[in-house]
PDB file of C-alpha atoms and ligand atoms in Angstrom:
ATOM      1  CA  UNK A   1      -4.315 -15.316   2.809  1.00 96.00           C
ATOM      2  CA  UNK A   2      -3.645 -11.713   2.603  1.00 98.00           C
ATOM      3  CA  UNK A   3      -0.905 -10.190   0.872  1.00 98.00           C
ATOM      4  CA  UNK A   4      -0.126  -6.260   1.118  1.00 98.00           C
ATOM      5  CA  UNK A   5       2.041  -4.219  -0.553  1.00 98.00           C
ATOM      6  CA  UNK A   6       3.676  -1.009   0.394  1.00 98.00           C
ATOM      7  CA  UNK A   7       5.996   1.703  -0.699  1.00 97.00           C
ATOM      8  CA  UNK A   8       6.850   5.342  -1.566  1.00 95.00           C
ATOM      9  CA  UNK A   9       5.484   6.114  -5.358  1.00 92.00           C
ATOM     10  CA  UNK A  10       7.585   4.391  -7.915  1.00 91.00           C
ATOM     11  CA  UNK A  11       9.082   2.096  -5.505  1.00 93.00           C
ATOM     12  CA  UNK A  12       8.150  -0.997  -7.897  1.00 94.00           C
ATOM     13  CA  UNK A  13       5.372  -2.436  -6.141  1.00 95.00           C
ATOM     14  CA  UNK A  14       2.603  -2.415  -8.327  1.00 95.00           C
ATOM     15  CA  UNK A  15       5.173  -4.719 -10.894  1.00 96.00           C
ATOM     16  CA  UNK A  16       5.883  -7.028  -7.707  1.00 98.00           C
ATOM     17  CA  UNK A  17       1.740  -7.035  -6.838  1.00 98.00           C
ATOM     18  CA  UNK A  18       1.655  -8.200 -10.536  1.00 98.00           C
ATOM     19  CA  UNK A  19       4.173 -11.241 -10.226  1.00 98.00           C
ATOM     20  CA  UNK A  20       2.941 -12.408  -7.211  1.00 98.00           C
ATOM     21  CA  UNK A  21      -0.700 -12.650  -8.737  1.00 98.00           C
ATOM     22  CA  UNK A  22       0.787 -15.034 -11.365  1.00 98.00           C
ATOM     23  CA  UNK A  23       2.792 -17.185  -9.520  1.00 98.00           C
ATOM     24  CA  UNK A  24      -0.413 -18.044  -7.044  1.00 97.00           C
ATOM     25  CA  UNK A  25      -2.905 -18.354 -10.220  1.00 98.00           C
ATOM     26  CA  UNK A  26       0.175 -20.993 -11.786  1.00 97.00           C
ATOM     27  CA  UNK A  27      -0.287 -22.620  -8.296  1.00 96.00           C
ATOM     28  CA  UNK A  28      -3.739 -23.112  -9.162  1.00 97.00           C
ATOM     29  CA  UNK A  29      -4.580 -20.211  -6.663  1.00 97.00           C
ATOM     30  CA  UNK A  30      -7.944 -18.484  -6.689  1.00 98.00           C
ATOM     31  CA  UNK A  31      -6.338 -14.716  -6.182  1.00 98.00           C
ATOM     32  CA  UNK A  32      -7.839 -11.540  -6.070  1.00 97.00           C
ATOM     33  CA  UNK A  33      -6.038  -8.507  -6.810  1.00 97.00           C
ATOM     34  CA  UNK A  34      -6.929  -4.988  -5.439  1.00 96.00           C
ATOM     35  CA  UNK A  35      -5.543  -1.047  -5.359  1.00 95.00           C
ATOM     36  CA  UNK A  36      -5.556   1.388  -2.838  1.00 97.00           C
ATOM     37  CA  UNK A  37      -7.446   3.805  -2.623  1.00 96.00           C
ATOM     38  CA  UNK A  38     -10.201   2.121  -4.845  1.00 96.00           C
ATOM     39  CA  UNK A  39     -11.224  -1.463  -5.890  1.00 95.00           C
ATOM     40  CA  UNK A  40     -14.908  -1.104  -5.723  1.00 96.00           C
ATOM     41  CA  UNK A  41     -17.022   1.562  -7.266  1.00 97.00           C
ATOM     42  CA  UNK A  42     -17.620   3.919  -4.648  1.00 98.00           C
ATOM     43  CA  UNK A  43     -14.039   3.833  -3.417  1.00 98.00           C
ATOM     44  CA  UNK A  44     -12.514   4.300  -7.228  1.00 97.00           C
ATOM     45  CA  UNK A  45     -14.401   8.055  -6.913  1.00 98.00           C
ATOM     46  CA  UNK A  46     -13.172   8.845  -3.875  1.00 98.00           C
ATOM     47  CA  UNK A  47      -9.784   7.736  -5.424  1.00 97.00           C
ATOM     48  CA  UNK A  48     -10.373  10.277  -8.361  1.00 97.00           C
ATOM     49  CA  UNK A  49     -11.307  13.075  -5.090  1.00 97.00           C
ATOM     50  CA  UNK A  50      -7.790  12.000  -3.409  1.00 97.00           C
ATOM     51  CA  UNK A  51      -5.597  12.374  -6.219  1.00 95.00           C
ATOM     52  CA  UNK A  52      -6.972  15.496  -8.482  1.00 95.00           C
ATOM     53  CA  UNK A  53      -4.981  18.284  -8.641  1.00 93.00           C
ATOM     54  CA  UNK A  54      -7.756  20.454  -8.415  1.00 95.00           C
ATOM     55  CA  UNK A  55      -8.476  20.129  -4.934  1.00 96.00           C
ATOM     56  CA  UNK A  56      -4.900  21.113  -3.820  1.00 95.00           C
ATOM     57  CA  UNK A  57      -6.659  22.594  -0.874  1.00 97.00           C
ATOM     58  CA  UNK A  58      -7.695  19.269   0.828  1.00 97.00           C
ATOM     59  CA  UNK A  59      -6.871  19.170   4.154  1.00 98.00           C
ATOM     60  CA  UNK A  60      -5.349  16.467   6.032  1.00 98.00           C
ATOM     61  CA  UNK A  61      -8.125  15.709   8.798  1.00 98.00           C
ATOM     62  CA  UNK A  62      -9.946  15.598   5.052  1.00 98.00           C
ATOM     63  CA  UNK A  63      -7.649  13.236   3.237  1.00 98.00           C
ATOM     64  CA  UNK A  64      -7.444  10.892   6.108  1.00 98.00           C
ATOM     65  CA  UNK A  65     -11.225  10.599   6.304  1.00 98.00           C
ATOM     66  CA  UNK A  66     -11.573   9.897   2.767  1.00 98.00           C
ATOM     67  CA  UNK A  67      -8.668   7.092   2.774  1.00 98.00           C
ATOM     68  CA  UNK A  68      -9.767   5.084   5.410  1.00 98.00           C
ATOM     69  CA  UNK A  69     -13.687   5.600   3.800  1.00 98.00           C
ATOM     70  CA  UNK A  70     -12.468   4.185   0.487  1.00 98.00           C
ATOM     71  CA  UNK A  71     -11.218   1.826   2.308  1.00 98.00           C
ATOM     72  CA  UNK A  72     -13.938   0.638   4.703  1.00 98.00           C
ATOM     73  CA  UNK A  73     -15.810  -0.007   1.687  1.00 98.00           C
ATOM     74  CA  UNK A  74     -13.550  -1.808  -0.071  1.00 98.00           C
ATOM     75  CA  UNK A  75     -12.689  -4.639   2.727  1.00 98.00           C
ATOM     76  CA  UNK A  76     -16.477  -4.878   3.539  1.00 98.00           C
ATOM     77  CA  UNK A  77     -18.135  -5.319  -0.224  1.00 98.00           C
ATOM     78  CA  UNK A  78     -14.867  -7.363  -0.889  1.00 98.00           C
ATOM     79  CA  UNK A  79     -12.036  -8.216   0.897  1.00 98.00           C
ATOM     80  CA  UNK A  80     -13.738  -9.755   3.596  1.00 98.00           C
ATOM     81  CA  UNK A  81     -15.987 -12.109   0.812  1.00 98.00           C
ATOM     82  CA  UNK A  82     -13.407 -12.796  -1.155  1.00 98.00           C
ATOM     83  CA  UNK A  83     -11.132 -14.221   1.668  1.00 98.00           C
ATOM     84  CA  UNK A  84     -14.464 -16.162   3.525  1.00 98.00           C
ATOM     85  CA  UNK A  85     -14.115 -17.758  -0.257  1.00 98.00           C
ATOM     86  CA  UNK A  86     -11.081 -19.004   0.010  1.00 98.00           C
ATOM     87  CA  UNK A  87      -9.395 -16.575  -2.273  1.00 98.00           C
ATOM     88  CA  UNK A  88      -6.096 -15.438  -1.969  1.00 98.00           C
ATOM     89  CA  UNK A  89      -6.220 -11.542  -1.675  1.00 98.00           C
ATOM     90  CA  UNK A  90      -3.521  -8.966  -2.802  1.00 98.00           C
ATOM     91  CA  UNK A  91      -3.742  -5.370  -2.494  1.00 98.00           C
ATOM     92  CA  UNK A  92      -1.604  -2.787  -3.804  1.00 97.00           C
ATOM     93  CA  UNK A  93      -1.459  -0.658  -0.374  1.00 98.00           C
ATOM     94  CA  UNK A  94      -3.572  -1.208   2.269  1.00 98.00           C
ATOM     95  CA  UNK A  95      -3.645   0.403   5.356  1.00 98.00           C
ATOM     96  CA  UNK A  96       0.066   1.032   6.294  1.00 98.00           C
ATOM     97  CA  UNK A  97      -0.419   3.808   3.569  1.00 98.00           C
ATOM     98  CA  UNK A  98      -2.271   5.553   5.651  1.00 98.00           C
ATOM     99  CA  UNK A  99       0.191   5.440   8.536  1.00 98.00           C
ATOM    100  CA  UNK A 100       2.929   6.330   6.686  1.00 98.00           C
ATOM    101  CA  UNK A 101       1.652   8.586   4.084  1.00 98.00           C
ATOM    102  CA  UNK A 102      -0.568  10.763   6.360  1.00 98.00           C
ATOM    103  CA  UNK A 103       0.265   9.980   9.963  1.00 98.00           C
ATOM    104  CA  UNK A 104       3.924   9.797   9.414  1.00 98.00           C
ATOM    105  CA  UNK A 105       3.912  12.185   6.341  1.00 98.00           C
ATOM    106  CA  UNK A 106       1.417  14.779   7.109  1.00 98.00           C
ATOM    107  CA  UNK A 107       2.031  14.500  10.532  1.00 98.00           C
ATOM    108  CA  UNK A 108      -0.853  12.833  12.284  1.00 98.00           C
ATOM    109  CA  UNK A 109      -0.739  11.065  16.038  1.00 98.00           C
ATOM    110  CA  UNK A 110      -0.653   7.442  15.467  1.00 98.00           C
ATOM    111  CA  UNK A 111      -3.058   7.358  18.341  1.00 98.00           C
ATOM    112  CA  UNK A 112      -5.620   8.975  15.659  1.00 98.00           C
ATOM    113  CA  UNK A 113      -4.666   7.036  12.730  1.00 98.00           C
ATOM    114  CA  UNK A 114      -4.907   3.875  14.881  1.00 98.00           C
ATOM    115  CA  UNK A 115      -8.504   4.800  15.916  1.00 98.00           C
ATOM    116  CA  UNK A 116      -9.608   5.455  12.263  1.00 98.00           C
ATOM    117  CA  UNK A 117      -8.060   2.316  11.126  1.00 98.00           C
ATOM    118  CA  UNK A 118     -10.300   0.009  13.890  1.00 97.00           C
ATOM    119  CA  UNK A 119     -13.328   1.734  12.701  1.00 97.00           C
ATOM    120  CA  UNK A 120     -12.367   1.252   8.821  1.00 98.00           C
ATOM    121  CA  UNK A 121     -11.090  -2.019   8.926  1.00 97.00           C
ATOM    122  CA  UNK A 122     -11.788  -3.713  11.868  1.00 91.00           C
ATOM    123  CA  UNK A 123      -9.910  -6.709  12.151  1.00 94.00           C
ATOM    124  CA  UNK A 124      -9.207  -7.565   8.872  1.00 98.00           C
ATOM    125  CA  UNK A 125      -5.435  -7.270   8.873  1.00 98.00           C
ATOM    126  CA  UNK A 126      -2.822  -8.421   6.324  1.00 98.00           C
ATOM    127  CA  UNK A 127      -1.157 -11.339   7.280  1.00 98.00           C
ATOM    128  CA  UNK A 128       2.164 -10.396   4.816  1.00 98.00           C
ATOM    129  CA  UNK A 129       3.362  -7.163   4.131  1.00 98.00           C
ATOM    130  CA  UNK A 130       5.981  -6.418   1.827  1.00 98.00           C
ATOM    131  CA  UNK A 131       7.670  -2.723   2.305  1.00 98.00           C
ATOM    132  CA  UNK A 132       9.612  -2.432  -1.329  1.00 98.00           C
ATOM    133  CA  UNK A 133      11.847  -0.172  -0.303  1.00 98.00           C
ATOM    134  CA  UNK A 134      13.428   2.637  -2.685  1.00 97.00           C
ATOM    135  CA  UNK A 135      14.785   6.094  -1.037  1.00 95.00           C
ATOM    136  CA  UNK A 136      13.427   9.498  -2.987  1.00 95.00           C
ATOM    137  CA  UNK A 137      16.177   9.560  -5.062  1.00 94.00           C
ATOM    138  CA  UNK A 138      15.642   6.546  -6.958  1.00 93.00           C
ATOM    139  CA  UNK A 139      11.739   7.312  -6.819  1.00 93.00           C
ATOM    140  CA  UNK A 140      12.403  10.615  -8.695  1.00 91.00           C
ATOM    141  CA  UNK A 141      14.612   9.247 -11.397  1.00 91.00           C
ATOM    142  CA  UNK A 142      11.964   6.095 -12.293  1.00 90.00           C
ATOM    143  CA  UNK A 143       9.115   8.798 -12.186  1.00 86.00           C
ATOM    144  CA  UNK A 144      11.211  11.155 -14.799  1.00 82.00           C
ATOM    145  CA  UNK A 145      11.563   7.763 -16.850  1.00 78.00           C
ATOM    146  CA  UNK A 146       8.513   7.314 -16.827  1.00 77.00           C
ATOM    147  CA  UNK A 147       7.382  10.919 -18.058  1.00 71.00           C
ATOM    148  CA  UNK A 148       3.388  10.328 -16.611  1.00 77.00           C
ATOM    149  CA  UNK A 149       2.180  13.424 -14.852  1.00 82.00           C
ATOM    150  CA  UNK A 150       2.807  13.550 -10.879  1.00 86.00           C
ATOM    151  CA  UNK A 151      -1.121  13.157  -8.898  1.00 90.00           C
ATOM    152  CA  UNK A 152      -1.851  15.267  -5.870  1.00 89.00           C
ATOM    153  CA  UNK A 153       0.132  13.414  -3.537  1.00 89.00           C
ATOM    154  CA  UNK A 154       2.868  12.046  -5.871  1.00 87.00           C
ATOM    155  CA  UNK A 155       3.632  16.121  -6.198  1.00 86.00           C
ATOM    156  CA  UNK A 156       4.553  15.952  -2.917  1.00 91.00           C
ATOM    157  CA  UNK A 157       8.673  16.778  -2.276  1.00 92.00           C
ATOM    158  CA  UNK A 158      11.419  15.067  -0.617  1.00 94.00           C
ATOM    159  CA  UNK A 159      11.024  16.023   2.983  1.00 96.00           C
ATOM    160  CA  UNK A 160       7.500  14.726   3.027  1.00 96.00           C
ATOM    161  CA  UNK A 161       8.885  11.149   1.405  1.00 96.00           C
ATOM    162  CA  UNK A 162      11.729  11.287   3.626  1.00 97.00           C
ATOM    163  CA  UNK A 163       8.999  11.021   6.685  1.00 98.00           C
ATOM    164  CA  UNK A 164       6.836   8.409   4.517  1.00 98.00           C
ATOM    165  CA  UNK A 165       9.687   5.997   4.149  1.00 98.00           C
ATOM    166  CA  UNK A 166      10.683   6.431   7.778  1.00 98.00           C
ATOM    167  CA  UNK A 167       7.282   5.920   8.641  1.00 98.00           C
ATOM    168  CA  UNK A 168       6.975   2.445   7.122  1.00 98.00           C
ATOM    169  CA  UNK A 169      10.551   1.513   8.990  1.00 98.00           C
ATOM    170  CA  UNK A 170       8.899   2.444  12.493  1.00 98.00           C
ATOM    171  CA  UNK A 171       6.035   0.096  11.442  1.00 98.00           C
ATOM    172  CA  UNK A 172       8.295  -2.293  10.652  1.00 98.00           C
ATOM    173  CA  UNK A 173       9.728  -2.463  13.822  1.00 98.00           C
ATOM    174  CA  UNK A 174       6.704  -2.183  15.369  1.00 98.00           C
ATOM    175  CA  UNK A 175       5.579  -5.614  13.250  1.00 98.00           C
ATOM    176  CA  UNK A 176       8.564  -7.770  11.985  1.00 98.00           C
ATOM    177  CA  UNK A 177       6.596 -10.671  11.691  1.00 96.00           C
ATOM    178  CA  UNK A 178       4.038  -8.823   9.174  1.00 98.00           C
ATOM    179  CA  UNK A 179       5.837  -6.525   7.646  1.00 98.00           C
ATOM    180  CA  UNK A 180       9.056  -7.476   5.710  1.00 98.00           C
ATOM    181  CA  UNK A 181      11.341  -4.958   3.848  1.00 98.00           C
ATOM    182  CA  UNK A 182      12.609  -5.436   0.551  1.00 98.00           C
ATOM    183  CA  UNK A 183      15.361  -3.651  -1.535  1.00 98.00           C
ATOM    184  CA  UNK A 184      13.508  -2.375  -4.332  1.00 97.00           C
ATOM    185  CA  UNK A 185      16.850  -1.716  -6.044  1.00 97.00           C
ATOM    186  CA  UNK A 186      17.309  -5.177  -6.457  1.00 97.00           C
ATOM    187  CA  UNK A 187      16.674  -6.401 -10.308  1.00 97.00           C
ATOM    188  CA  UNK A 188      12.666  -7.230 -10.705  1.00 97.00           C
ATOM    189  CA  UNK A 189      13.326 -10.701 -10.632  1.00 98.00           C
ATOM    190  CA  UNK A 190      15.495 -10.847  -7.401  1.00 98.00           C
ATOM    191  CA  UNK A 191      12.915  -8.789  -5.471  1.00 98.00           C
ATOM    192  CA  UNK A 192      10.251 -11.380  -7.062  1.00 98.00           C
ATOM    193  CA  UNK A 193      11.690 -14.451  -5.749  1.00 98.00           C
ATOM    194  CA  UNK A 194      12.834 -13.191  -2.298  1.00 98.00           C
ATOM    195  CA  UNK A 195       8.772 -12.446  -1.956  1.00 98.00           C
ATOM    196  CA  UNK A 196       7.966 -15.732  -2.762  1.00 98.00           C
ATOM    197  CA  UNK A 197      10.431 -17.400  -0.357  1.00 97.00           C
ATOM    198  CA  UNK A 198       8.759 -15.363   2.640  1.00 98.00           C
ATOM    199  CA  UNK A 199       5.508 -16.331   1.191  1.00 97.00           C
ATOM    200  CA  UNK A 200       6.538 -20.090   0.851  1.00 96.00           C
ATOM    201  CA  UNK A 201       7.984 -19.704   4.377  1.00 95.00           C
ATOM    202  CA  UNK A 202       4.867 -18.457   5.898  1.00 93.00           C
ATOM    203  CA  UNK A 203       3.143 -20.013   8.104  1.00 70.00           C
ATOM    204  CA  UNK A 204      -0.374 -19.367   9.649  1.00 58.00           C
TER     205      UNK A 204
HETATM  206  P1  TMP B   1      -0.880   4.629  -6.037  1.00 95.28           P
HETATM  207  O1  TMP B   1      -0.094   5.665  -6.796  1.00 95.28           O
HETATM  208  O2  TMP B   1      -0.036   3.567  -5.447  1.00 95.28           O
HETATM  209  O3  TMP B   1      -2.071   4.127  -6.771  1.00 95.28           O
HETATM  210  O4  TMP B   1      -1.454   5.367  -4.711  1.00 95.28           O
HETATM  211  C1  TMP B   1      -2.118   6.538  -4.755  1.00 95.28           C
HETATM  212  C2  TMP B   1      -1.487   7.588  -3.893  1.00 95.28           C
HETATM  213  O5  TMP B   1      -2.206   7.700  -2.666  1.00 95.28           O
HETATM  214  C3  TMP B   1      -0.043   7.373  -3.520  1.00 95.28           C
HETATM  215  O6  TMP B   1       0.646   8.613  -3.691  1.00 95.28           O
HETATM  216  C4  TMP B   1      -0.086   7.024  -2.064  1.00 95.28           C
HETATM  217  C5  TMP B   1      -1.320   7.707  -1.572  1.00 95.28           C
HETATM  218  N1  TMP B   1      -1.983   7.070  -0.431  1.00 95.28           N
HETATM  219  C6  TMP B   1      -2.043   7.728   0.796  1.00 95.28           C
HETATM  220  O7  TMP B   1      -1.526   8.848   0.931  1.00 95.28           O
HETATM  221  N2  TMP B   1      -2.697   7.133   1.829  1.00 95.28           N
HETATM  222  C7  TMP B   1      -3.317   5.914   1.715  1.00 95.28           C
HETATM  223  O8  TMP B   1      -3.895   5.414   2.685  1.00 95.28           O
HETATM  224  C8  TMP B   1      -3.245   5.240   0.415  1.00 95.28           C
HETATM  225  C9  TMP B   1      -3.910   3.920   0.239  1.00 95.28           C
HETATM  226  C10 TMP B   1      -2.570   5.858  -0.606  1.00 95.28           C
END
């Protein structure tokens, strides 16, 4: 099986990615966790090329490019193994990310985006994916909380999340069997066992 999860920065997710990793490995799971951009070696340095602040002058035909490269690389050397395995795999964003975040946020056809994901991923598609859903707002207040310093595309302001966010809804209603929101205002534990009832409920 495998599990996606999606989001605007500080949405949560990467604490929900985390749960869901136990609960399969206390099912006696064989699970495989994963981040995007990165999760292999070449794909962790483009990661470090996305997200520096130095190169605030990246373009967007640029940044697109190197997401869906990362990428590529990532579900070749190991999603794709790790699931012919029998492993479950989980990956914090996948490529919904790159429909919301550039063609949604940085304005790119979905036409375009669609084409780069077919040559990036192929077919290897999530078979869950769980939209934790916070608005800016909320996103802003966690990352003040939290005090770390904003990356290149975290630095991005509200208008830009605004379109993210509404970007995952339209793929949402474009796939409501894949793609299931969740209020990531709910407590941590809530949002934890509403993911494992979908999961539970799934069937291939
Ligand atoms: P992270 O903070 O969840 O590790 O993600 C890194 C940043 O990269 C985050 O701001 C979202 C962004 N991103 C995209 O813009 N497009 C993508 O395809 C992916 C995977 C991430």
């Amino acid at each position: 099986m495998f599990i996606t999860f999606e989001g605007i920065d500080a949405s949560g997710k990467s604490t929900q990615v985390k749960l869901l990793e136990k609960y399969f490995l206390e099912k006696g799971e064989r699970v495989i966790l994963v981040r995007e951009p990165g999760g292999t070696k070449v794909s962790e340095e483009i990661r470090k090329i996305l997200l520096s602040k130095e190169n605030l002058e990246m373009i967007k035909e640029c940044e697109i490019f190197l997401f869906c490269a990362s990428r590529a690389q990532l579900v070749n050397e190991l999603i794709i193994p790790k699931l012919k395995q029998g492993f479950v795999v989980i990956s914090d964003r996948f490529h919904d990310s790159t429909t919301a975040y550039q063609g949604a946020g940085r304005v790119i056809s979905l036409e375009d985006v669609n084409t780069l994901h077919k040559i990036a991923i192929k077919n290897c598609l999530p078979d869950l994916t769980f939209f934790v859903d916070v608005d800016y707002e909320e996103a802003v207040k966690r990352q003040i909380n939290d005090k770390k310093s904003k990356d290149r595309i975290e630095s991005m302001g509200e208008k830009f999340f605004n379109r993210v966010r509404e970007g995952y809804y339209a793929i949402n209603r474009r796939e409501p069997d894949r793609v299931k929101i969740v209020d990531g205002t709910k407590s941590v534990n809530e949002i934890h066992k509403e993911i494992v009832t979908i999961v539970e409920n799934y069937k291939k």
